[in-house]
Every structure is written in C-alpha cells, then in structure tokens.
Amino acid sequence: METLNLFIKSIFVDNMVFAFFFGMCSYIAVSKKVKTANGLGLAVIFVLAATVPINFLINKYILSPGALTWISDSFAGVDLSFLSYILFIAVIAAFVQLVEMVVEKFAPALYNQLGIFLPLIAVNCAIMGASLFMQQNNYPNAGVATVYGLGSGIGWWLAIVIMAAIREKVSYSHVPKALKGPGIAFIITGLLGMSFMIFSGIQL
Amino acid sequence: MSNEVKEALFSAKNMQSLTNPFSRNNPVIVQILGICSALAVTVQLKPSVVMALSVTVVTGLSNLILSLLRKGIPDRIRIIVQLVVIAALVILVDQVLKAFVYDVSKQLSVYVGLIITNCIVMGRVEAFALSNKPWPSLLDGIGNGLGYGVILVIIGFVRELFGSGTLWGVRIIPESFYEAGYANNGLMLFPPMALILVGIIIWVHRSKNTDLQEKE
C-alpha cells in the first residue's frame, strides 16, 4: 500500500516538472508537437525507471557511510558520499549510451522514434534529480526506488504531453508578439502548475 | 593566425563574449537554458545569489579546462569527459558551500548537484569552449554565469519582497503596512509563480528587443 501511495504521489503531488522544475530545458524546447513530446516522455520514463534503482544499489553498497562493510569490517568508517554526483552522472551517461546502442541494433523502428532524444536525456535534470532525491529520501529497497523512478517518469511524460497538446492549440491564437514561443510556454506551465497544486491537498 | 595571438586580452571581441550574455544572448531568457535551478532556488534572495555565484564559477572553470583539453578529447566520448570535468567542479563547489555557508547549502539541497546537468554549463562547453581558445572561453563562461545570475537575482528579489516582505532576511515592508491590511502574497512562495515571472521577464525583454521575437 505504501508503495502504491509513493507511486501516485510521485506522479501527481511531487510532479517533476510542476513541483521541482526538473527537466525544464527539454520540456520547453521539445513540447511543440504532441508526437515528439510523447517520444521524449517515454524515453524519460524508461531511463528513469532503470537508472534510479541502479543508483540506489550504488548508493547503498558503495557510497553511503559505512556501506563498504560487505567487503570487510575495516571499511566501516568510510564515507564516500561526496563522490555521489560523479558516480550518478557516470551511470546515467553510460546507461543512456548503452540504451542508444541496444535500441539502434535491435529495434531500428523504435530508434528512429526515440533515437534523437536519447542523447538529450543524459543531461535532462529530471534523471539526475530523481537519483539525488532517491538518495535524500532513503528508500528501504531497490523495488521502492524503481517504483519512485517509474512514477516520476510518468509524471514527467504526463506534463510534457499535456503541455504539447496545449501549445498545438495556442499556435492558432493571437498571442502578443513578444510573448510568442517560450514566453507564453512559461506562463502556461505556471498555470498548469497551479492546477496541479490541488493534488497537494490529498492525504496519502 | 598571428593576429589572434596578438589580440589584446580585453579586445572588443573578448569583451563582447563577456557582456553579450547579460541581455542580447541571455542564457535563461533567450537561449532558454538552465531553467530548473533558476526557478527552484529563488524563493529568497540569499540562495539565489549563492547559486548564481556557484554556477558562474562552474561555467567559467569548466569552459577554461575543457578549452585547454579540447584538442586531446576524442569526439565520440566528449560528453562523458565533459560530464566528469563538470561533476568534479561541482563537487568542489558543493564542499566549499557546505564548509562556509552550511544553512544555504541545506536550502539549496539537490539543486547544487543539479548544476552538473544544468544545460548552461554543457551548452556553453559544446557551443563555445570546444572551438575557442582558453581565455575567451573563460570570459564566455563567466559572462553566461553572470547573465544567468542576473535573472536569478531579479526573480529572487521579487519573490522574497512580495512573498515574505523581506530582503536578504531583513524585513523591508514595515509593520504598519500589515496593520493597515497589507498581506504577503503567498502564491509568490509556490513554484508556479516563478514560471509566470520568467514568462513576464521574457515578455518585457522581447518587447524591447523586437528582433528576438519569434517569426510566424
């Protein structure tokens, strides 16, 4: 039950985009068409659901204070947590590279849809942000961390698809000239964020 | 080539890469980069300033270092090399913040780590440092960091002043105003208002610089 709560919470209440502004750069840049937005969103879900548990294991067995005791008791006092940024980003960049190669080899059709977005994802702050929050929140096991990654990814996908659908319609309306493009996109995101704030009242 | 060597340290071209990012080519409101942290840390002025300085240090140094390394990095693995250099710099900044301004470092929480994935840093390295000499790259990095900082400070100023009636933690709006019925705008403290503020800044900026407006 707790896990289900975490899942729903990470989609709606702690939405990556509206509550933490994660992945804003690609969110604004790629939300002009629903189709491309959908592709990037799905790629983010996949990468998040995979990298959060990997980084969870790294954090648990290598980085956190006293984590190295599984090698030998003499490592009990070692605290490597200052290395977490560099290890997390290395895992993410390597994973993204790997996924890109695997998808290109075995599913060329999917690669044509997702391919161009995959390199973008390595520097999408949503991925790194989720790993850092996972480290901060101390989830009990890798399963829960996976659920958190999956939920956050779905939240991000939901946000970018909604945004792209709105922007497709907005392009037909008379927006003030200086506000066209990114300006109106920010204001729409702000209004969407306000409407997502209603979820914060839900007690889970 | 010899002309370039003789080029003065503060020649017009070099100064331009330092000053352009303030308005004409601002990373946040024109290039739309590095939004995540620009919005999340600006509830108060103090963390905004600290964040702006940290990002300036990281962009400046990463541009400098990667520009020095640019001839030795194979093209295929450049992203990983860039990330490693940037991550190392961010770790340094993070440790310094923890040592000297611990309270702000707690407030910034994960957003210090997210400087690594801040698109400004990567963007400037890719677009400028890898094809330019170290000194102009350093100036470009510092310029972009400060251009980012200007926006952060504006947003932080507005949000703290109207959201909690203080600046840098000092009360600005006098008690008598509150007694007369003035109330803080609680919405300013929530994330959506930061987005709307950026939208308004873009609006004002593009009204003044009509050439930046999107064509039909």
PDB file of N, CA, C and O in Angstrom, chain B residues 127-178:
ATOM      1  N   ALA B 127      29.080  24.682 -27.281  1.00  0.00           N
ATOM      2  CA  ALA B 127      28.933  25.711 -28.308  1.00  0.00           C
ATOM      3  C   ALA B 127      30.153  26.622 -28.386  1.00  0.00           C
ATOM      4  O   ALA B 127      30.433  27.177 -29.424  1.00  0.00           O
ATOM      5  N   PHE B 128      30.866  26.792 -27.294  1.00  0.00           N
ATOM      6  CA  PHE B 128      31.934  27.793 -27.318  1.00  0.00           C
ATOM      7  C   PHE B 128      33.307  27.209 -27.007  1.00  0.00           C
ATOM      8  O   PHE B 128      34.228  27.299 -27.805  1.00  0.00           O
ATOM      9  N   ALA B 129      33.432  26.567 -25.830  1.00  0.00           N
ATOM     10  CA  ALA B 129      34.769  26.211 -25.360  1.00  0.00           C
ATOM     11  C   ALA B 129      35.483  25.238 -26.290  1.00  0.00           C
ATOM     12  O   ALA B 129      36.687  25.313 -26.458  1.00  0.00           O
ATOM     13  N   LEU B 130      34.713  24.313 -26.920  1.00  0.00           N
ATOM     14  CA  LEU B 130      35.366  23.299 -27.739  1.00  0.00           C
ATOM     15  C   LEU B 130      35.906  23.866 -29.048  1.00  0.00           C
ATOM     16  O   LEU B 130      36.642  23.194 -29.760  1.00  0.00           O
ATOM     17  N   SER B 131      35.556  25.107 -29.372  1.00  0.00           N
ATOM     18  CA  SER B 131      36.064  25.651 -30.634  1.00  0.00           C
ATOM     19  C   SER B 131      36.759  26.996 -30.430  1.00  0.00           C
ATOM     20  O   SER B 131      36.971  27.724 -31.374  1.00  0.00           O
ATOM     21  N   ASN B 132      37.082  27.330 -29.180  1.00  0.00           N
ATOM     22  CA  ASN B 132      37.746  28.604 -28.932  1.00  0.00           C
ATOM     23  C   ASN B 132      38.915  28.450 -27.977  1.00  0.00           C
ATOM     24  O   ASN B 132      39.039  27.449 -27.271  1.00  0.00           O
ATOM     25  N   LYS B 133      39.740  29.512 -27.939  1.00  0.00           N
ATOM     26  CA  LYS B 133      40.906  29.490 -27.064  1.00  0.00           C
ATOM     27  C   LYS B 133      40.497  29.638 -25.599  1.00  0.00           C
ATOM     28  O   LYS B 133      39.408  30.125 -25.307  1.00  0.00           O
ATOM     29  N   PRO B 134      41.396  29.219 -24.671  1.00  0.00           N
ATOM     30  CA  PRO B 134      41.040  29.239 -23.251  1.00  0.00           C
ATOM     31  C   PRO B 134      40.563  30.595 -22.730  1.00  0.00           C
ATOM     32  O   PRO B 134      39.558  30.661 -22.018  1.00  0.00           O
ATOM     33  N   TRP B 135      41.267  31.685 -23.072  1.00  0.00           N
ATOM     34  CA  TRP B 135      40.920  32.960 -22.439  1.00  0.00           C
ATOM     35  C   TRP B 135      39.522  33.444 -22.836  1.00  0.00           C
ATOM     36  O   TRP B 135      38.705  33.742 -21.955  1.00  0.00           O
ATOM     37  N   PRO B 136      39.187  33.498 -24.158  1.00  0.00           N
ATOM     38  CA  PRO B 136      37.812  33.878 -24.497  1.00  0.00           C
ATOM     39  C   PRO B 136      36.793  32.911 -23.900  1.00  0.00           C
ATOM     40  O   PRO B 136      35.697  33.333 -23.507  1.00  0.00           O
ATOM     41  N   SER B 137      37.151  31.610 -23.790  1.00  0.00           N
ATOM     42  CA  SER B 137      36.210  30.646 -23.219  1.00  0.00           C
ATOM     43  C   SER B 137      35.926  30.964 -21.763  1.00  0.00           C
ATOM     44  O   SER B 137      34.780  30.894 -21.311  1.00  0.00           O
ATOM     45  N   LEU B 138      36.979  31.334 -21.033  1.00  0.00           N
ATOM     46  CA  LEU B 138      36.795  31.685 -19.632  1.00  0.00           C
ATOM     47  C   LEU B 138      35.847  32.879 -19.531  1.00  0.00           C
ATOM     48  O   LEU B 138      34.901  32.872 -18.733  1.00  0.00           O
ATOM     49  N   LEU B 139      36.089  33.901 -20.362  1.00  0.00           N
ATOM     50  CA  LEU B 139      35.229  35.087 -20.329  1.00  0.00           C
ATOM     51  C   LEU B 139      33.798  34.719 -20.684  1.00  0.00           C
ATOM     52  O   LEU B 139      32.846  35.171 -20.034  1.00  0.00           O
ATOM     53  N   ASP B 140      33.642  33.885 -21.708  1.00  0.00           N
ATOM     54  CA  ASP B 140      32.303  33.477 -22.120  1.00  0.00           C
ATOM     55  C   ASP B 140      31.585  32.742 -20.989  1.00  0.00           C
ATOM     56  O   ASP B 140      30.409  32.988 -20.720  1.00  0.00           O
ATOM     57  N   GLY B 141      32.325  31.843 -20.304  1.00  0.00           N
ATOM     58  CA  GLY B 141      31.723  31.108 -19.194  1.00  0.00           C
ATOM     59  C   GLY B 141      31.294  32.036 -18.079  1.00  0.00           C
ATOM     60  O   GLY B 141      30.172  31.948 -17.570  1.00  0.00           O
ATOM     61  N   ILE B 142      32.177  32.963 -17.715  1.00  0.00           N
ATOM     62  CA  ILE B 142      31.837  33.882 -16.630  1.00  0.00           C
ATOM     63  C   ILE B 142      30.659  34.765 -17.042  1.00  0.00           C
ATOM     64  O   ILE B 142      29.717  34.970 -16.274  1.00  0.00           O
ATOM     65  N   GLY B 143      30.702  35.242 -18.297  1.00  0.00           N
ATOM     66  CA  GLY B 143      29.600  36.078 -18.784  1.00  0.00           C
ATOM     67  C   GLY B 143      28.274  35.356 -18.707  1.00  0.00           C
ATOM     68  O   GLY B 143      27.287  35.903 -18.223  1.00  0.00           O
ATOM     69  N   ASN B 144      28.259  34.099 -19.153  1.00  0.00           N
ATOM     70  CA  ASN B 144      26.998  33.353 -19.127  1.00  0.00           C
ATOM     71  C   ASN B 144      26.547  33.055 -17.713  1.00  0.00           C
ATOM     72  O   ASN B 144      25.354  33.104 -17.417  1.00  0.00           O
ATOM     73  N   GLY B 145      27.498  32.745 -16.836  1.00  0.00           N
ATOM     74  CA  GLY B 145      27.132  32.511 -15.442  1.00  0.00           C
ATOM     75  C   GLY B 145      26.511  33.758 -14.836  1.00  0.00           C
ATOM     76  O   GLY B 145      25.497  33.687 -14.135  1.00  0.00           O
ATOM     77  N   LEU B 146      27.094  34.920 -15.129  1.00  0.00           N
ATOM     78  CA  LEU B 146      26.553  36.152 -14.566  1.00  0.00           C
ATOM     79  C   LEU B 146      25.213  36.515 -15.210  1.00  0.00           C
ATOM     80  O   LEU B 146      24.303  36.992 -14.529  1.00  0.00           O
ATOM     81  N   GLY B 147      25.093  36.245 -16.521  1.00  0.00           N
ATOM     82  CA  GLY B 147      23.820  36.517 -17.182  1.00  0.00           C
ATOM     83  C   GLY B 147      22.705  35.697 -16.560  1.00  0.00           C
ATOM     84  O   GLY B 147      21.592  36.178 -16.364  1.00  0.00           O
ATOM     85  N   TYR B 148      23.048  34.441 -16.221  1.00  0.00           N
ATOM     86  CA  TYR B 148      22.102  33.569 -15.514  1.00  0.00           C
ATOM     87  C   TYR B 148      21.803  34.147 -14.137  1.00  0.00           C
ATOM     88  O   TYR B 148      20.654  34.207 -13.692  1.00  0.00           O
ATOM     89  N   GLY B 149      22.883  34.642 -13.489  1.00  0.00           N
ATOM     90  CA  GLY B 149      22.730  35.190 -12.148  1.00  0.00           C
ATOM     91  C   GLY B 149      21.820  36.405 -12.109  1.00  0.00           C
ATOM     92  O   GLY B 149      21.030  36.554 -11.170  1.00  0.00           O
ATOM     93  N   VAL B 150      21.899  37.258 -13.146  1.00  0.00           N
ATOM     94  CA  VAL B 150      21.053  38.457 -13.167  1.00  0.00           C
ATOM     95  C   VAL B 150      19.586  38.059 -13.070  1.00  0.00           C
ATOM     96  O   VAL B 150      18.825  38.614 -12.264  1.00  0.00           O
ATOM     97  N   ILE B 151      19.193  37.068 -13.882  1.00  0.00           N
ATOM     98  CA  ILE B 151      17.790  36.639 -13.870  1.00  0.00           C
ATOM     99  C   ILE B 151      17.429  36.059 -12.509  1.00  0.00           C
ATOM    100  O   ILE B 151      16.370  36.351 -11.940  1.00  0.00           O
ATOM    101  N   LEU B 152      18.335  35.245 -11.944  1.00  0.00           N
ATOM    102  CA  LEU B 152      18.074  34.654 -10.637  1.00  0.00           C
ATOM    103  C   LEU B 152      17.838  35.726  -9.596  1.00  0.00           C
ATOM    104  O   LEU B 152      16.921  35.630  -8.772  1.00  0.00           O
ATOM    105  N   VAL B 153      18.686  36.768  -9.627  1.00  0.00           N
ATOM    106  CA  VAL B 153      18.574  37.814  -8.614  1.00  0.00           C
ATOM    107  C   VAL B 153      17.270  38.585  -8.796  1.00  0.00           C
ATOM    108  O   VAL B 153      16.581  38.877  -7.818  1.00  0.00           O
ATOM    109  N   ILE B 154      16.895  38.862 -10.064  1.00  0.00           N
ATOM    110  CA  ILE B 154      15.625  39.577 -10.277  1.00  0.00           C
ATOM    111  C   ILE B 154      14.467  38.754  -9.711  1.00  0.00           C
ATOM    112  O   ILE B 154      13.636  39.260  -8.948  1.00  0.00           O
ATOM    113  N   ILE B 155      14.420  37.463 -10.066  1.00  0.00           N
ATOM    114  CA  ILE B 155      13.303  36.628  -9.610  1.00  0.00           C
ATOM    115  C   ILE B 155      13.338  36.494  -8.090  1.00  0.00           C
ATOM    116  O   ILE B 155      12.305  36.605  -7.416  1.00  0.00           O
ATOM    117  N   GLY B 156      14.542  36.265  -7.540  1.00  0.00           N
ATOM    118  CA  GLY B 156      14.654  36.125  -6.094  1.00  0.00           C
ATOM    119  C   GLY B 156      14.202  37.382  -5.373  1.00  0.00           C
ATOM    120  O   GLY B 156      13.515  37.322  -4.348  1.00  0.00           O
ATOM    121  N   PHE B 157      14.568  38.536  -5.915  1.00  0.00           N
ATOM    122  CA  PHE B 157      14.187  39.824  -5.339  1.00  0.00           C
ATOM    123  C   PHE B 157      12.669  39.953  -5.289  1.00  0.00           C
ATOM    124  O   PHE B 157      12.085  40.207  -4.234  1.00  0.00           O
ATOM    125  N   VAL B 158      12.009  39.733  -6.440  1.00  0.00           N
ATOM    126  CA  VAL B 158      10.558  39.907  -6.497  1.00  0.00           C
ATOM    127  C   VAL B 158       9.868  38.912  -5.576  1.00  0.00           C
ATOM    128  O   VAL B 158       8.974  39.266  -4.809  1.00  0.00           O
ATOM    129  N   ARG B 159      10.331  37.632  -5.620  1.00  0.00           N
ATOM    130  CA  ARG B 159       9.618  36.613  -4.841  1.00  0.00           C
ATOM    131  C   ARG B 159       9.782  36.841  -3.356  1.00  0.00           C
ATOM    132  O   ARG B 159       8.847  36.652  -2.584  1.00  0.00           O
ATOM    133  N   GLU B 160      10.999  37.246  -2.911  1.00  0.00           N
ATOM    134  CA  GLU B 160      11.162  37.424  -1.469  1.00  0.00           C
ATOM    135  C   GLU B 160      10.439  38.681  -1.004  1.00  0.00           C
ATOM    136  O   GLU B 160       9.813  38.688   0.055  1.00  0.00           O
ATOM    137  N   LEU B 161      10.528  39.760  -1.800  1.00  0.00           N
ATOM    138  CA  LEU B 161       9.902  41.017  -1.383  1.00  0.00           C
ATOM    139  C   LEU B 161       8.392  40.873  -1.261  1.00  0.00           C
ATOM    140  O   LEU B 161       7.798  41.236  -0.244  1.00  0.00           O
ATOM    141  N   PHE B 162       7.750  40.290  -2.287  1.00  0.00           N
ATOM    142  CA  PHE B 162       6.295  40.202  -2.252  1.00  0.00           C
ATOM    143  C   PHE B 162       5.812  38.955  -1.528  1.00  0.00           C
ATOM    144  O   PHE B 162       4.702  38.927  -1.017  1.00  0.00           O
ATOM    145  N   GLY B 163       6.631  37.922  -1.499  1.00  0.00           N
ATOM    146  CA  GLY B 163       6.206  36.683  -0.861  1.00  0.00           C
ATOM    147  C   GLY B 163       6.328  36.720   0.650  1.00  0.00           C
ATOM    148  O   GLY B 163       5.456  36.245   1.367  1.00  0.00           O
ATOM    149  N   SER B 164       7.438  37.289   1.159  1.00  0.00           N
ATOM    150  CA  SER B 164       7.562  37.308   2.615  1.00  0.00           C
ATOM    151  C   SER B 164       7.861  38.700   3.164  1.00  0.00           C
ATOM    152  O   SER B 164       8.075  38.854   4.360  1.00  0.00           O
ATOM    153  N   GLY B 165       7.907  39.714   2.303  1.00  0.00           N
ATOM    154  CA  GLY B 165       8.096  41.078   2.798  1.00  0.00           C
ATOM    155  C   GLY B 165       9.489  41.348   3.319  1.00  0.00           C
ATOM    156  O   GLY B 165       9.709  42.312   4.040  1.00  0.00           O
ATOM    157  N   THR B 166      10.457  40.495   2.972  1.00  0.00           N
ATOM    158  CA  THR B 166      11.823  40.693   3.456  1.00  0.00           C
ATOM    159  C   THR B 166      12.775  40.708   2.270  1.00  0.00           C
ATOM    160  O   THR B 166      12.405  40.332   1.157  1.00  0.00           O
ATOM    161  N   LEU B 167      14.009  41.182   2.503  1.00  0.00           N
ATOM    162  CA  LEU B 167      15.074  41.030   1.519  1.00  0.00           C
ATOM    163  C   LEU B 167      16.319  40.618   2.266  1.00  0.00           C
ATOM    164  O   LEU B 167      16.692  41.250   3.252  1.00  0.00           O
ATOM    165  N   TRP B 168      16.982  39.566   1.796  1.00  0.00           N
ATOM    166  CA  TRP B 168      18.164  39.008   2.458  1.00  0.00           C
ATOM    167  C   TRP B 168      17.834  38.723   3.919  1.00  0.00           C
ATOM    168  O   TRP B 168      18.656  38.883   4.807  1.00  0.00           O
ATOM    169  N   GLY B 169      16.581  38.328   4.187  1.00  0.00           N
ATOM    170  CA  GLY B 169      16.172  38.018   5.548  1.00  0.00           C
ATOM    171  C   GLY B 169      15.839  39.229   6.401  1.00  0.00           C
ATOM    172  O   GLY B 169      15.419  39.085   7.552  1.00  0.00           O
ATOM    173  N   VAL B 170      16.005  40.444   5.864  1.00  0.00           N
ATOM    174  CA  VAL B 170      15.704  41.655   6.646  1.00  0.00           C
ATOM    175  C   VAL B 170      14.333  42.168   6.242  1.00  0.00           C
ATOM    176  O   VAL B 170      14.023  42.257   5.046  1.00  0.00           O
ATOM    177  N   ARG B 171      13.508  42.515   7.265  1.00  0.00           N
ATOM    178  CA  ARG B 171      12.153  42.974   6.954  1.00  0.00           C
ATOM    179  C   ARG B 171      12.195  44.322   6.250  1.00  0.00           C
ATOM    180  O   ARG B 171      12.814  45.276   6.720  1.00  0.00           O
ATOM    181  N   ILE B 172      11.547  44.409   5.090  1.00  0.00           N
ATOM    182  CA  ILE B 172      11.545  45.645   4.305  1.00  0.00           C
ATOM    183  C   ILE B 172      10.202  46.349   4.421  1.00  0.00           C
ATOM    184  O   ILE B 172      10.122  47.560   4.623  1.00  0.00           O
ATOM    185  N   ILE B 173       9.148  45.562   4.307  1.00  0.00           N
ATOM    186  CA  ILE B 173       7.817  46.175   4.374  1.00  0.00           C
ATOM    187  C   ILE B 173       7.459  46.382   5.846  1.00  0.00           C
ATOM    188  O   ILE B 173       7.422  45.431   6.620  1.00  0.00           O
ATOM    189  N   PRO B 174       7.242  47.645   6.266  1.00  0.00           N
ATOM    190  CA  PRO B 174       7.069  47.943   7.690  1.00  0.00           C
ATOM    191  C   PRO B 174       5.792  47.349   8.278  1.00  0.00           C
ATOM    192  O   PRO B 174       4.826  47.094   7.552  1.00  0.00           O
ATOM    193  N   GLU B 175       5.835  47.121   9.603  1.00  0.00           N
ATOM    194  CA  GLU B 175       4.702  46.531  10.322  1.00  0.00           C
ATOM    195  C   GLU B 175       3.414  47.304  10.082  1.00  0.00           C
ATOM    196  O   GLU B 175       2.336  46.727   9.988  1.00  0.00           O
ATOM    197  N   SER B 176       3.554  48.662   9.981  1.00  0.00           N
ATOM    198  CA  SER B 176       2.340  49.484   9.863  1.00  0.00           C
ATOM    199  C   SER B 176       1.540  49.117   8.605  1.00  0.00           C
ATOM    200  O   SER B 176       0.317  49.227   8.589  1.00  0.00           O
ATOM    201  N   PHE B 177       2.250  48.640   7.569  1.00  0.00           N
ATOM    202  CA  PHE B 177       1.543  48.236   6.358  1.00  0.00           C
ATOM    203  C   PHE B 177       0.627  47.049   6.649  1.00  0.00           C
ATOM    204  O   PHE B 177      -0.494  47.000   6.187  1.00  0.00           O
ATOM    205  N   TYR B 178       1.195  46.084   7.423  1.00  0.00           N
ATOM    206  CA  TYR B 178       0.405  44.890   7.730  1.00  0.00           C
ATOM    207  C   TYR B 178      -0.802  45.254   8.567  1.00  0.00           C
ATOM    208  O   TYR B 178      -1.885  44.709   8.408  1.00  0.00           O
TER     209      TYR B 178
END
